[in-house]
Coordinates of C-alpha atoms in Angstrom, one line a residue:
M1 CA 0.3 0.0 -0.2
D2 CA 2.8 2.3 0.5
A3 CA 2.9 2.6 -3.6
D4 CA -0.5 3.4 -3.7
I5 CA 0.8 6.7 -1.7
K6 CA 3.4 7.5 -3.7
S7 CA 1.2 7.2 -6.6
L8 CA -1.3 9.3 -5.1
Y9 CA 1.3 11.9 -4.6
R10 CA 2.5 11.8 -8.2
K11 CA -1.1 12.1 -9.6
L12 CA -2.1 15.3 -7.6
Q13 CA 1.1 17.1 -6.9
S14 CA 0.7 19.1 -9.9
K15 CA -2.9 20.3 -8.8
Y16 CA -2.0 20.4 -5.3
S17 CA 0.9 21.8 -2.9
L18 CA 1.6 18.3 -1.6
K19 CA 4.7 17.0 0.3
L20 CA 5.7 12.9 0.2
T21 CA 8.0 12.5 3.6
S22 CA 8.0 9.3 5.2
A23 CA 8.0 8.1 8.8
F24 CA 11.7 8.3 9.4
E25 CA 11.8 11.9 8.0
K26 CA 9.2 13.0 10.4
G27 CA 11.0 11.2 13.3
F28 CA 8.4 9.1 14.4
K29 CA 9.7 6.1 16.8
T30 CA 9.1 3.2 14.3
I31 CA 11.3 0.8 12.9
I32 CA 9.4 0.7 9.6
D33 CA 9.6 3.8 7.4
Y34 CA 6.8 4.4 5.2
P35 CA 5.7 7.1 3.1
I36 CA 3.5 10.2 4.5
L37 CA 1.6 12.3 2.2
C38 CA 0.9 15.5 3.4
G39 CA -0.8 19.0 2.7
T40 CA -1.9 22.5 4.2
S41 CA -5.2 24.0 2.9
V42 CA -7.4 26.6 4.4
L43 CA -9.0 24.1 6.7
G44 CA -5.3 23.2 8.1
R45 CA -2.9 20.4 7.3
F46 CA -3.4 16.8 6.8
E47 CA -1.2 13.5 6.7
L48 CA -2.3 10.5 5.3
F49 CA -0.4 7.0 5.2
Y50 CA -1.4 3.4 5.5
G51 CA -1.5 2.2 8.7
D52 CA -2.0 -1.7 9.5
L53 CA -5.4 -2.5 7.8
D54 CA -6.3 0.9 5.7
F55 CA -5.5 4.6 5.0
E56 CA -5.1 6.9 8.0
F57 CA -5.9 10.4 7.6
Y58 CA -5.0 12.9 10.3
A59 CA -5.9 16.8 10.6
E60 CA -5.3 19.6 12.6
R61 CA -5.8 23.3 12.1
E62 CA -3.3 25.8 11.9
D63 CA -2.5 26.3 15.2
G64 CA -2.1 22.5 16.1
A65 CA -6.0 21.7 17.2
F66 CA -7.3 18.2 16.2
L67 CA -9.6 18.6 13.4
S68 CA -10.0 15.0 12.4
H69 CA -8.8 11.4 12.4
C70 CA -10.4 8.9 10.2
H71 CA -9.5 5.6 8.7
L72 CA -10.4 5.3 5.0
K73 CA -11.1 1.9 3.4
S74 CA -9.5 2.4 -0.3
I75 CA -7.4 4.3 -2.2
K76 CA -10.5 6.0 -3.9
E77 CA -11.7 7.4 -0.6
A78 CA -8.1 8.5 0.4
E79 CA -8.0 10.4 -2.7
Q80 CA -11.2 11.8 -2.2
T81 CA -10.6 12.8 1.2
V82 CA -7.4 14.6 0.1
V83 CA -9.1 16.3 -2.9
L84 CA -11.8 17.6 -0.7
F85 CA -9.4 18.6 1.9
M86 CA -7.0 20.8 -0.5
E87 CA -10.3 22.6 -1.8
G88 CA -11.0 23.8 1.7
K89 CA -14.2 21.8 1.7
L90 CA -15.7 20.3 4.7
I91 CA -15.6 16.4 4.1
P92 CA -18.5 14.6 5.9
M93 CA -16.4 13.2 8.5
L94 CA -15.4 16.9 10.0
R95 CA -19.0 18.2 10.0

C-alpha cells in the first residue's frame, strides 16, 4: 500500500501543494519507514499514510488543534478525502 500513497502523490502534486515525506524523516519512533502524504489548505494541514489495515487521515488546524482522524478503506476514498481537504471543503467526517 506504500505504492498507493506514492502514486496518489504523483497524481495530485501538480494540482495541489503536497509533500511526500516518510516516517523516518518526520522522526516517528518506528522501525519501519513508510511514506506520508502531507498538505495544507485553508482548513489546516493533513497527513495520510497506510496503517495496519487501511489508510489513515489525520488533520489539524493551523494552530495545531485537532480537526479529524479517520480510517479510509480504499485509495479512492483516500484520494477523494485529500482533494476535498485541499479544496477547503468540509468533508463529511469533519462535520
